[in-house]
Structures are given as C-alpha cells and as structure tokens.
PDB file of N, CA, C and O in Angstrom:
ATOM      1  N   GLN Y   1      71.846 105.672 133.763  1.00 53.00           N
ATOM      2  CA  GLN Y   1      72.382 104.743 134.736  1.00 53.00           C
ATOM      3  C   GLN Y   1      72.635 105.421 136.073  1.00 53.00           C
ATOM      4  O   GLN Y   1      73.631 105.198 136.716  1.00 53.00           O
ATOM      5  N   HIS Y   2      71.744 106.267 136.518  1.00 68.00           N
ATOM      6  CA  HIS Y   2      71.927 106.968 137.778  1.00 68.00           C
ATOM      7  C   HIS Y   2      71.558 106.105 138.977  1.00 68.00           C
ATOM      8  O   HIS Y   2      71.751 106.505 140.113  1.00 68.00           O
ATOM      9  N   GLN Y   3      71.011 104.943 138.738  1.00 82.00           N
ATOM     10  CA  GLN Y   3      70.625 104.045 139.823  1.00 82.00           C
ATOM     11  C   GLN Y   3      71.868 103.395 140.440  1.00 82.00           C
ATOM     12  O   GLN Y   3      72.782 102.980 139.737  1.00 82.00           O
ATOM     13  N   ILE Y   4      71.885 103.343 141.763  1.00 87.00           N
ATOM     14  CA  ILE Y   4      72.995 102.697 142.468  1.00 87.00           C
ATOM     15  C   ILE Y   4      72.864 101.182 142.278  1.00 87.00           C
ATOM     16  O   ILE Y   4      71.800 100.618 142.534  1.00 87.00           O
ATOM     17  N   PRO Y   5      73.941 100.505 141.840  1.00 90.00           N
ATOM     18  CA  PRO Y   5      73.881  99.046 141.658  1.00 90.00           C
ATOM     19  C   PRO Y   5      73.552  98.321 142.969  1.00 90.00           C
ATOM     20  O   PRO Y   5      73.957  98.762 144.060  1.00 90.00           O
ATOM     21  N   ASP Y   6      72.844  97.227 142.860  1.00 94.00           N
ATOM     22  CA  ASP Y   6      72.455  96.446 144.043  1.00 94.00           C
ATOM     23  C   ASP Y   6      73.659  96.026 144.881  1.00 94.00           C
ATOM     24  O   ASP Y   6      73.592  96.017 146.107  1.00 94.00           O
ATOM     25  N   GLY Y   7      74.755  95.685 144.233  1.00 94.00           N
ATOM     26  CA  GLY Y   7      75.938  95.259 144.970  1.00 94.00           C
ATOM     27  C   GLY Y   7      76.463  96.343 145.902  1.00 94.00           C
ATOM     28  O   GLY Y   7      76.909  96.057 147.019  1.00 94.00           O
ATOM     29  N   VAL Y   8      76.402  97.592 145.459  1.00 95.00           N
ATOM     30  CA  VAL Y   8      76.833  98.712 146.299  1.00 95.00           C
ATOM     31  C   VAL Y   8      75.888  98.869 147.479  1.00 95.00           C
ATOM     32  O   VAL Y   8      76.320  98.984 148.633  1.00 95.00           O
ATOM     33  N   THR Y   9      74.606  98.846 147.204  1.00 95.00           N
ATOM     34  CA  THR Y   9      73.615  98.961 148.277  1.00 95.00           C
ATOM     35  C   THR Y   9      73.780  97.824 149.280  1.00 95.00           C
ATOM     36  O   THR Y   9      73.742  98.039 150.499  1.00 95.00           O
ATOM     37  N   ASN Y  10      73.997  96.621 148.784  1.00 96.00           N
ATOM     38  CA  ASN Y  10      74.171  95.462 149.665  1.00 96.00           C
ATOM     39  C   ASN Y  10      75.393  95.619 150.571  1.00 96.00           C
ATOM     40  O   ASN Y  10      75.327  95.333 151.766  1.00 96.00           O
ATOM     41  N   LEU Y  11      76.537  96.071 150.002  1.00 97.00           N
ATOM     42  CA  LEU Y  11      77.739  96.240 150.812  1.00 97.00           C
ATOM     43  C   LEU Y  11      77.587  97.356 151.837  1.00 97.00           C
ATOM     44  O   LEU Y  11      78.127  97.267 152.941  1.00 97.00           O
ATOM     45  N   ARG Y  12      76.860  98.399 151.478  1.00 97.00           N
ATOM     46  CA  ARG Y  12      76.624  99.481 152.440  1.00 97.00           C
ATOM     47  C   ARG Y  12      75.740  99.012 153.584  1.00 97.00           C
ATOM     48  O   ARG Y  12      75.910  99.438 154.721  1.00 97.00           O
ATOM     49  N   THR Y  13      74.806  98.125 153.284  1.00 97.00           N
ATOM     50  CA  THR Y  13      73.882  97.620 154.293  1.00 97.00           C
ATOM     51  C   THR Y  13      74.517  96.522 155.139  1.00 97.00           C
ATOM     52  O   THR Y  13      74.390  96.506 156.362  1.00 97.00           O
ATOM     53  N   THR Y  14      75.193  95.594 154.466  1.00 97.00           N
ATOM     54  CA  THR Y  14      75.829  94.450 155.135  1.00 97.00           C
ATOM     55  C   THR Y  14      77.240  94.310 154.585  1.00 97.00           C
ATOM     56  O   THR Y  14      77.440  93.678 153.544  1.00 97.00           O
ATOM     57  N   PRO Y  15      78.232  94.901 155.241  1.00 97.00           N
ATOM     58  CA  PRO Y  15      79.585  94.902 154.681  1.00 97.00           C
ATOM     59  C   PRO Y  15      80.308  93.558 154.732  1.00 97.00           C
ATOM     60  O   PRO Y  15      81.331  93.400 154.078  1.00 97.00           O
ATOM     61  N   GLU Y  16      79.773  92.594 155.458  1.00 97.00           N
ATOM     62  CA  GLU Y  16      80.395  91.272 155.474  1.00 97.00           C
ATOM     63  C   GLU Y  16      80.082  90.567 154.160  1.00 97.00           C
ATOM     64  O   GLU Y  16      78.928  90.526 153.738  1.00 97.00           O
ATOM     65  N   ALA Y  17      81.113  90.031 153.524  1.00 96.00           N
ATOM     66  CA  ALA Y  17      80.929  89.394 152.219  1.00 96.00           C
ATOM     67  C   ALA Y  17      81.966  88.291 152.050  1.00 96.00           C
ATOM     68  O   ALA Y  17      82.804  88.073 152.920  1.00 96.00           O
ATOM     69  N   ALA Y  18      81.881  87.616 150.922  1.00 95.00           N
ATOM     70  CA  ALA Y  18      82.868  86.605 150.554  1.00 95.00           C
ATOM     71  C   ALA Y  18      83.282  86.872 149.116  1.00 95.00           C
ATOM     72  O   ALA Y  18      82.456  87.261 148.288  1.00 95.00           O
ATOM     73  N   VAL Y  19      84.562  86.711 148.837  1.00 94.00           N
ATOM     74  CA  VAL Y  19      85.064  86.845 147.473  1.00 94.00           C
ATOM     75  C   VAL Y  19      85.749  85.539 147.094  1.00 94.00           C
ATOM     76  O   VAL Y  19      86.314  84.848 147.940  1.00 94.00           O
ATOM     77  N   THR Y  20      85.693  85.225 145.822  1.00 94.00           N
ATOM     78  CA  THR Y  20      86.346  84.028 145.310  1.00 94.00           C
ATOM     79  C   THR Y  20      87.287  84.446 144.192  1.00 94.00           C
ATOM     80  O   THR Y  20      86.875  85.122 143.250  1.00 94.00           O
ATOM     81  N   VAL Y  21      88.541  84.050 144.319  1.00 91.00           N
ATOM     82  CA  VAL Y  21      89.541  84.283 143.283  1.00 91.00           C
ATOM     83  C   VAL Y  21      90.088  82.919 142.919  1.00 91.00           C
ATOM     84  O   VAL Y  21      90.665  82.230 143.768  1.00 91.00           O
ATOM     85  N   GLY Y  22      89.853  82.533 141.672  1.00 93.00           N
ATOM     86  CA  GLY Y  22      90.206  81.174 141.282  1.00 93.00           C
ATOM     87  C   GLY Y  22      89.339  80.208 142.073  1.00 93.00           C
ATOM     88  O   GLY Y  22      88.119  80.295 142.051  1.00 93.00           O
ATOM     89  N   ARG Y  23      89.980  79.323 142.818  1.00 93.00           N
ATOM     90  CA  ARG Y  23      89.241  78.360 143.645  1.00 93.00           C
ATOM     91  C   ARG Y  23      89.232  78.751 145.116  1.00 93.00           C
ATOM     92  O   ARG Y  23      88.711  78.033 145.944  1.00 93.00           O
ATOM     93  N   ARG Y  24      89.834  79.880 145.425  1.00 91.00           N
ATOM     94  CA  ARG Y  24      89.980  80.301 146.817  1.00 91.00           C
ATOM     95  C   ARG Y  24      88.885  81.283 147.220  1.00 91.00           C
ATOM     96  O   ARG Y  24      88.707  82.311 146.594  1.00 91.00           O
ATOM     97  N   ARG Y  25      88.184  80.963 148.293  1.00 93.00           N
ATOM     98  CA  ARG Y  25      87.131  81.821 148.834  1.00 93.00           C
ATOM     99  C   ARG Y  25      87.639  82.448 150.114  1.00 93.00           C
ATOM    100  O   ARG Y  25      88.242  81.782 150.951  1.00 93.00           O
ATOM    101  N   SER Y  26      87.423  83.742 150.269  1.00 93.00           N
ATOM    102  CA  SER Y  26      87.842  84.450 151.477  1.00 93.00           C
ATOM    103  C   SER Y  26      86.700  85.301 151.997  1.00 93.00           C
ATOM    104  O   SER Y  26      85.995  85.954 151.216  1.00 93.00           O
ATOM    105  N   ASP Y  27      86.525  85.301 153.306  1.00 95.00           N
ATOM    106  CA  ASP Y  27      85.560  86.196 153.936  1.00 95.00           C
ATOM    107  C   ASP Y  27      86.217  87.555 154.104  1.00 95.00           C
ATOM    108  O   ASP Y  27      87.406  87.649 154.434  1.00 95.00           O
ATOM    109  N   VAL Y  28      85.440  88.605 153.860  1.00 96.00           N
ATOM    110  CA  VAL Y  28      85.958  89.972 153.923  1.00 96.00           C
ATOM    111  C   VAL Y  28      84.928  90.891 154.562  1.00 96.00           C
ATOM    112  O   VAL Y  28      83.754  90.536 154.682  1.00 96.00           O
ATOM    113  N   VAL Y  29      85.399  92.060 154.954  1.00 97.00           N
ATOM    114  CA  VAL Y  29      84.523  93.156 155.359  1.00 97.00           C
ATOM    115  C   VAL Y  29      84.822  94.297 154.397  1.00 97.00           C
ATOM    116  O   VAL Y  29      85.982  94.655 154.188  1.00 97.00           O
ATOM    117  N   ALA Y  30      83.781  94.850 153.792  1.00 97.00           N
ATOM    118  CA  ALA Y  30      83.926  95.934 152.821  1.00 97.00           C
ATOM    119  C   ALA Y  30      83.826  97.279 153.529  1.00 97.00           C
ATOM    120  O   ALA Y  30      82.931  97.494 154.340  1.00 97.00           O
ATOM    121  N   THR Y  31      84.764  98.160 153.205  1.00 97.00           N
ATOM    122  CA  THR Y  31      84.757  99.518 153.727  1.00 97.00           C
ATOM    123  C   THR Y  31      84.785 100.463 152.539  1.00 97.00           C
ATOM    124  O   THR Y  31      85.714 100.404 151.719  1.00 97.00           O
ATOM    125  N   GLU Y  32      83.773 101.314 152.418  1.00 97.00           N
ATOM    126  CA  GLU Y  32      83.729 102.257 151.302  1.00 97.00           C
ATOM    127  C   GLU Y  32      84.769 103.349 151.513  1.00 97.00           C
ATOM    128  O   GLU Y  32      84.904 103.902 152.609  1.00 97.00           O
ATOM    129  N   LEU Y  33      85.521 103.658 150.452  1.00 97.00           N
ATOM    130  CA  LEU Y  33      86.544 104.690 150.549  1.00 97.00           C
ATOM    131  C   LEU Y  33      85.899 106.069 150.673  1.00 97.00           C
ATOM    132  O   LEU Y  33      84.906 106.356 150.004  1.00 97.00           O
ATOM    133  N   ASP Y  34      86.498 106.920 151.510  1.00 96.00           N
ATOM    134  CA  ASP Y  34      86.008 108.291 151.620  1.00 96.00           C
ATOM    135  C   ASP Y  34      86.467 109.069 150.381  1.00 96.00           C
ATOM    136  O   ASP Y  34      87.216 108.550 149.543  1.00 96.00           O
ATOM    137  N   ASP Y  35      86.028 110.300 150.249  1.00 95.00           N
ATOM    138  CA  ASP Y  35      86.315 111.080 149.041  1.00 95.00           C
ATOM    139  C   ASP Y  35      87.810 111.214 148.770  1.00 95.00           C
ATOM    140  O   ASP Y  35      88.259 111.055 147.628  1.00 95.00           O
ATOM    141  N   GLU Y  36      88.592 111.478 149.799  1.00 95.00           N
ATOM    142  CA  GLU Y  36      90.033 111.657 149.619  1.00 95.00           C
ATOM    143  C   GLU Y  36      90.696 110.377 149.133  1.00 95.00           C
ATOM    144  O   GLU Y  36      91.474 110.384 148.178  1.00 95.00           O
ATOM    145  N   GLU Y  37      90.389 109.247 149.770  1.00 96.00           N
ATOM    146  CA  GLU Y  37      90.955 107.959 149.346  1.00 96.00           C
ATOM    147  C   GLU Y  37      90.492 107.596 147.940  1.00 96.00           C
ATOM    148  O   GLU Y  37      91.268 107.114 147.126  1.00 96.00           O
ATOM    149  N   HIS Y  38      89.203 107.821 147.681  1.00 95.00           N
ATOM    150  CA  HIS Y  38      88.634 107.518 146.365  1.00 95.00           C
ATOM    151  C   HIS Y  38      89.385 108.279 145.285  1.00 95.00           C
ATOM    152  O   HIS Y  38      89.817 107.688 144.284  1.00 95.00           O
ATOM    153  N   ASP Y  39      89.558 109.573 145.476  1.00 93.00           N
ATOM    154  CA  ASP Y  39      90.229 110.391 144.465  1.00 93.00           C
ATOM    155  C   ASP Y  39      91.683 109.965 144.286  1.00 93.00           C
ATOM    156  O   ASP Y  39      92.202 109.968 143.172  1.00 93.00           O
ATOM    157  N   ARG Y  40      92.332 109.579 145.368  1.00 94.00           N
ATOM    158  CA  ARG Y  40      93.739 109.170 145.311  1.00 94.00           C
ATOM    159  C   ARG Y  40      93.909 107.858 144.536  1.00 94.00           C
ATOM    160  O   ARG Y  40      94.869 107.691 143.783  1.00 94.00           O
ATOM    161  N   ILE Y  41      92.975 106.937 144.661  1.00 95.00           N
ATOM    162  CA  ILE Y  41      93.128 105.619 144.040  1.00 95.00           C
ATOM    163  C   ILE Y  41      92.507 105.534 142.633  1.00 95.00           C
ATOM    164  O   ILE Y  41      92.810 104.632 141.871  1.00 95.00           O
ATOM    165  N   TRP Y  42      91.675 106.504 142.277  1.00 94.00           N
ATOM    166  CA  TRP Y  42      90.925 106.424 141.013  1.00 94.00           C
ATOM    167  C   TRP Y  42      91.840 106.244 139.804  1.00 94.00           C
ATOM    168  O   TRP Y  42      91.580 105.408 138.933  1.00 94.00           O
ATOM    169  N   ALA Y  43      92.926 107.016 139.710  1.00 92.00           N
ATOM    170  CA  ALA Y  43      93.839 106.906 138.559  1.00 92.00           C
ATOM    171  C   ALA Y  43      94.430 105.498 138.469  1.00 92.00           C
ATOM    172  O   ALA Y  43      94.591 104.963 137.363  1.00 92.00           O
ATOM    173  N   ASP Y  44      94.753 104.907 139.610  1.00 95.00           N
ATOM    174  CA  ASP Y  44      95.275 103.540 139.615  1.00 95.00           C
ATOM    175  C   ASP Y  44      94.230 102.554 139.087  1.00 95.00           C
ATOM    176  O   ASP Y  44      94.548 101.635 138.337  1.00 95.00           O
ATOM    177  N   LEU Y  45      92.990 102.751 139.498  1.00 94.00           N
ATOM    178  CA  LEU Y  45      91.915 101.866 139.020  1.00 94.00           C
ATOM    179  C   LEU Y  45      91.760 101.965 137.505  1.00 94.00           C
ATOM    180  O   LEU Y  45      91.587 100.956 136.826  1.00 94.00           O
ATOM    181  N   VAL Y  46      91.828 103.175 136.972  1.00 95.00           N
ATOM    182  CA  VAL Y  46      91.693 103.360 135.524  1.00 95.00           C
ATOM    183  C   VAL Y  46      92.854 102.693 134.793  1.00 95.00           C
ATOM    184  O   VAL Y  46      92.666 102.124 133.713  1.00 95.00           O
ATOM    185  N   GLN Y  47      94.062 102.737 135.376  1.00 95.00           N
ATOM    186  CA  GLN Y  47      95.213 102.069 134.759  1.00 95.00           C
ATOM    187  C   GLN Y  47      95.012 100.559 134.692  1.00 95.00           C
ATOM    188  O   GLN Y  47      95.310  99.926 133.694  1.00 95.00           O
ATOM    189  N   VAL Y  48      94.496  99.979 135.768  1.00 95.00           N
ATOM    190  CA  VAL Y  48      94.291  98.530 135.840  1.00 95.00           C
ATOM    191  C   VAL Y  48      93.067  98.105 135.047  1.00 95.00           C
ATOM    192  O   VAL Y  48      93.047  97.057 134.412  1.00 95.00           O
ATOM    193  N   TRP Y  49      92.037  98.920 135.081  1.00 93.00           N
ATOM    194  CA  TRP Y  49      90.750  98.585 134.457  1.00 93.00           C
ATOM    195  C   TRP Y  49      90.263  99.794 133.656  1.00 93.00           C
ATOM    196  O   TRP Y  49      89.386 100.533 134.112  1.00 93.00           O
ATOM    197  N   PRO Y  50      90.804 100.043 132.457  1.00 93.00           N
ATOM    198  CA  PRO Y  50      90.488 101.240 131.677  1.00 93.00           C
ATOM    199  C   PRO Y  50      88.996 101.434 131.387  1.00 93.00           C
ATOM    200  O   PRO Y  50      88.530 102.578 131.292  1.00 93.00           O
ATOM    201  N   ARG Y  51      88.247 100.361 131.295  1.00 95.00           N
ATOM    202  CA  ARG Y  51      86.821 100.485 130.971  1.00 95.00           C
ATOM    203  C   ARG Y  51      86.006 101.129 132.085  1.00 95.00           C
ATOM    204  O   ARG Y  51      84.883 101.572 131.863  1.00 95.00           O
ATOM    205  N   ILE Y  52      86.574 101.229 133.284  1.00 93.00           N
ATOM    206  CA  ILE Y  52      85.839 101.870 134.373  1.00 93.00           C
ATOM    207  C   ILE Y  52      85.645 103.361 134.082  1.00 93.00           C
ATOM    208  O   ILE Y  52      84.660 103.951 134.509  1.00 93.00           O
ATOM    209  N   ALA Y  53      86.559 103.966 133.339  1.00 92.00           N
ATOM    210  CA  ALA Y  53      86.412 105.382 132.975  1.00 92.00           C
ATOM    211  C   ALA Y  53      85.196 105.575 132.068  1.00 92.00           C
ATOM    212  O   ALA Y  53      84.432 106.536 132.231  1.00 92.00           O
ATOM    213  N   THR Y  54      84.989 104.663 131.138  1.00 93.00           N
ATOM    214  CA  THR Y  54      83.816 104.713 130.266  1.00 93.00           C
ATOM    215  C   THR Y  54      82.537 104.507 131.075  1.00 93.00           C
ATOM    216  O   THR Y  54      81.555 105.229 130.911  1.00 93.00           O
ATOM    217  N   TYR Y  55      82.569 103.542 131.977  1.00 90.00           N
ATOM    218  CA  TYR Y  55      81.418 103.287 132.844  1.00 90.00           C
ATOM    219  C   TYR Y  55      81.084 104.534 133.665  1.00 90.00           C
ATOM    220  O   TYR Y  55      79.929 104.923 133.792  1.00 90.00           O
ATOM    221  N   HIS Y  56      82.112 105.183 134.188  1.00 91.00           N
ATOM    222  CA  HIS Y  56      81.925 106.397 134.985  1.00 91.00           C
ATOM    223  C   HIS Y  56      81.244 107.491 134.163  1.00 91.00           C
ATOM    224  O   HIS Y  56      80.297 108.126 134.619  1.00 91.00           O
ATOM    225  N   ARG Y  57      81.724 107.700 132.947  1.00 91.00           N
ATOM    226  CA  ARG Y  57      81.111 108.721 132.078  1.00 91.00           C
ATOM    227  C   ARG Y  57      79.646 108.393 131.799  1.00 91.00           C
ATOM    228  O   ARG Y  57      78.780 109.261 131.877  1.00 91.00           O
ATOM    229  N   ARG Y  58      79.367 107.149 131.478  1.00 90.00           N
ATOM    230  CA  ARG Y  58      77.991 106.754 131.147  1.00 90.00           C
ATOM    231  C   ARG Y  58      77.071 106.786 132.366  1.00 90.00           C
ATOM    232  O   ARG Y  58      75.892 107.100 132.240  1.00 90.00           O
ATOM    233  N   ALA Y  59      77.613 106.454 133.519  1.00 88.00           N
ATOM    234  CA  ALA Y  59      76.796 106.423 134.740  1.00 88.00           C
ATOM    235  C   ALA Y  59      76.391 107.826 135.171  1.00 88.00           C
ATOM    236  O   ALA Y  59      75.323 108.016 135.763  1.00 88.00           O
ATOM    237  N   GLY Y  60      77.228 108.803 134.900  1.00 88.00           N
ATOM    238  CA  GLY Y  60      76.912 110.172 135.268  1.00 88.00           C
ATOM    239  C   GLY Y  60      76.916 110.397 136.776  1.00 88.00           C
ATOM    240  O   GLY Y  60      76.217 111.282 137.277  1.00 88.00           O
ATOM    241  N   ARG Y  61      77.665 109.602 137.496  1.00 90.00           N
ATOM    242  CA  ARG Y  61      77.738 109.723 138.956  1.00 90.00           C
ATOM    243  C   ARG Y  61      79.086 109.203 139.424  1.00 90.00           C
ATOM    244  O   ARG Y  61      79.815 108.561 138.674  1.00 90.00           O
ATOM    245  N   ARG Y  62      79.411 109.480 140.655  1.00 91.00           N
ATOM    246  CA  ARG Y  62      80.636 108.973 141.266  1.00 91.00           C
ATOM    247  C   ARG Y  62      80.489 107.461 141.452  1.00 91.00           C
ATOM    248  O   ARG Y  62      79.476 106.987 141.951  1.00 91.00           O
ATOM    249  N   ILE Y  63      81.506 106.719 141.062  1.00 93.00           N
ATOM    250  CA  ILE Y  63      81.496 105.264 141.205  1.00 93.00           C
ATOM    251  C   ILE Y  63      82.101 104.919 142.568  1.00 93.00           C
ATOM    252  O   ILE Y  63      83.268 105.225 142.830  1.00 93.00           O
ATOM    253  N   PRO Y  64      81.332 104.296 143.454  1.00 95.00           N
ATOM    254  CA  PRO Y  64      81.868 103.932 144.767  1.00 95.00           C
ATOM    255  C   PRO Y  64      82.989 102.896 144.645  1.00 95.00           C
ATOM    256  O   PRO Y  64      82.964 102.040 143.764  1.00 95.00           O
ATOM    257  N   VAL Y  65      83.957 103.013 145.536  1.00 96.00           N
ATOM    258  CA  VAL Y  65      85.068 102.066 145.586  1.00 96.00           C
ATOM    259  C   VAL Y  65      85.162 101.557 147.024  1.00 96.00           C
ATOM    260  O   VAL Y  65      85.093 102.344 147.966  1.00 96.00           O
ATOM    261  N   PHE Y  66      85.321 100.261 147.169  1.00 97.00           N
ATOM    262  CA  PHE Y  66      85.392  99.630 148.483  1.00 97.00           C
ATOM    263  C   PHE Y  66      86.745  98.967 148.686  1.00 97.00           C
ATOM    264  O   PHE Y  66      87.319  98.403 147.756  1.00 97.00           O
ATOM    265  N   ARG Y  67      87.233  99.005 149.906  1.00 96.00           N
ATOM    266  CA  ARG Y  67      88.401  98.231 150.319  1.00 96.00           C
ATOM    267  C   ARG Y  67      87.850  96.950 150.944  1.00 96.00           C
ATOM    268  O   ARG Y  67      86.952  97.012 151.778  1.00 96.00           O
ATOM    269  N   LEU Y  68      88.392  95.816 150.527  1.00 95.00           N
ATOM    270  CA  LEU Y  68      87.959  94.533 151.079  1.00 95.00           C
ATOM    271  C   LEU Y  68      89.033  94.041 152.040  1.00 95.00           C
ATOM    272  O   LEU Y  68      90.171  93.782 151.645  1.00 95.00           O
ATOM    273  N   ILE Y  69      88.661  93.906 153.296  1.00 95.00           N
ATOM    274  CA  ILE Y  69      89.592  93.512 154.343  1.00 95.00           C
ATOM    275  C   ILE Y  69      89.311  92.062 154.725  1.00 95.00           C
ATOM    276  O   ILE Y  69      88.201  91.749 155.164  1.00 95.00           O
ATOM    277  N   PRO Y  70      90.305  91.176 154.542  1.00 94.00           N
ATOM    278  CA  PRO Y  70      90.088  89.763 154.885  1.00 94.00           C
ATOM    279  C   PRO Y  70      89.800  89.593 156.372  1.00 94.00           C
ATOM    280  O   PRO Y  70      90.410  90.259 157.213  1.00 94.00           O
ATOM    281  N   THR Y  71      88.871  88.693 156.678  1.00 93.00           N
ATOM    282  CA  THR Y  71      88.555  88.409 158.077  1.00 93.00           C
ATOM    283  C   THR Y  71      88.977  87.014 158.487  1.00 93.00           C
ATOM    284  O   THR Y  71      89.070  86.734 159.673  1.00 93.00           O
ATOM    285  N   ASP Y  72      89.240  86.143 157.513  1.00 76.00           N
ATOM    286  CA  ASP Y  72      89.699  84.809 157.880  1.00 76.00           C
ATOM    287  C   ASP Y  72      91.199  84.859 158.165  1.00 76.00           C
ATOM    288  O   ASP Y  72      91.930  85.640 157.583  1.00 76.00           O
ATOM    289  N   ARG Y  73      91.638  84.072 159.083  1.00 66.00           N
ATOM    290  CA  ARG Y  73      93.018  84.136 159.564  1.00 66.00           C
ATOM    291  C   ARG Y  73      94.057  83.946 158.470  1.00 66.00           C
ATOM    292  O   ARG Y  73      95.038  84.661 158.404  1.00 66.00           O
ATOM    293  N   GLU Y  74      93.857  82.966 157.608  1.00 60.00           N
ATOM    294  CA  GLU Y  74      94.860  82.684 156.582  1.00 60.00           C
ATOM    295  C   GLU Y  74      95.029  83.863 155.637  1.00 60.00           C
ATOM    296  O   GLU Y  74      96.133  84.268 155.328  1.00 60.00           O
ATOM    297  N   SER Y  75      93.924  84.454 155.181  1.00 54.00           N
ATOM    298  CA  SER Y  75      94.002  85.599 154.284  1.00 54.00           C
ATOM    299  C   SER Y  75      94.611  86.802 154.980  1.00 54.00           C
ATOM    300  O   SER Y  75      95.360  87.561 154.403  1.00 54.00           O
ATOM    301  N   ALA Y  76      94.285  86.990 156.238  1.00 51.00           N
ATOM    302  CA  ALA Y  76      94.768  88.149 156.993  1.00 51.00           C
ATOM    303  C   ALA Y  76      96.276  88.086 157.189  1.00 51.00           C
ATOM    304  O   ALA Y  76      96.931  89.118 157.293  1.00 51.00           O
ATOM    305  N   ARG Y  77      96.856  86.889 157.203  1.00 54.00           N
ATOM    306  CA  ARG Y  77      98.303  86.750 157.390  1.00 54.00           C
ATOM    307  C   ARG Y  77      99.108  86.971 156.117  1.00 54.00           C
ATOM    308  O   ARG Y  77     100.277  87.264 156.190  1.00 54.00           O
ATOM    309  N   ARG Y  78      98.470  86.813 154.967  1.00 55.00           N
ATOM    310  CA  ARG Y  78      99.185  86.982 153.698  1.00 55.00           C
ATOM    311  C   ARG Y  78      99.521  88.454 153.491  1.00 55.00           C
ATOM    312  O   ARG Y  78      98.718  89.321 153.818  1.00 55.00           O
ATOM    313  N   PRO Y  79     100.689  88.756 152.891  1.00 53.00           N
ATOM    314  CA  PRO Y  79     101.008  90.151 152.574  1.00 53.00           C
ATOM    315  C   PRO Y  79     100.013  90.716 151.570  1.00 53.00           C
ATOM    316  O   PRO Y  79      99.463  89.976 150.755  1.00 53.00           O
ATOM    317  N   GLN Y  80      99.774  92.031 151.641  1.00 52.00           N
ATOM    318  CA  GLN Y  80      98.851  92.652 150.685  1.00 52.00           C
ATOM    319  C   GLN Y  80      99.388  92.462 149.279  1.00 52.00           C
ATOM    320  O   GLN Y  80     100.590  92.447 149.052  1.00 52.00           O
ATOM    321  N   GLY Y  81      98.474  92.352 148.332  1.00 50.00           N
ATOM    322  CA  GLY Y  81      98.847  92.168 146.947  1.00 50.00           C
ATOM    323  C   GLY Y  81      99.157  90.729 146.584  1.00 50.00           C
ATOM    324  O   GLY Y  81      99.481  90.429 145.459  1.00 50.00           O
ATOM    325  N   MET Y  82      99.047  89.834 147.541  1.00 46.00           N
ATOM    326  CA  MET Y  82      99.328  88.420 147.268  1.00 46.00           C
ATOM    327  C   MET Y  82      98.035  87.676 147.113  1.00 46.00           C
ATOM    328  O   MET Y  82      97.064  87.948 147.666  1.00 46.00           O
TER     329      MET Y  82
END
C-alpha cells in the first residue's frame, strides 16, 4: 500500500473541498500538517481512531494529515470543536 491515496493527491492539488457532517455541508480549505504538527497530533488521532495505527503499519509510509479550515461564514464563526 505504498501508493498515495487519490484523496491526498486531490487535496494537495486542489485544497478547496467540501465536507458533510450529518446533513450539514461546509466548504473548507485543506492544509497539510508539517512534520512537527503531524508528530504532535498523531497520538491524539490514534486515541480517537485506533485503527489508523494499523493502517499506518500496513501502508509502510507516513500517513498525511490535513487541517480543514472552514471558508463559509457560518462555519468560520462557530468555536472549534463544535
């Protein structure tokens, strides 16, 4: 599984995207985390999503992590984590 997933390639090429949570759609801009940020957040990701550690081992490569920044006004006004 050394191939980079299409979704990663797409976000690197065109960082503008849309995400849907429940029935709510939000426009976002994806920013790939640098090595320092990636390493700092990785343990948190494994706590929330334990299967990512297995995926990482099987992939045999660093798993890219992106920050999604809302671009629509309503989402941008909400506190983070909401």
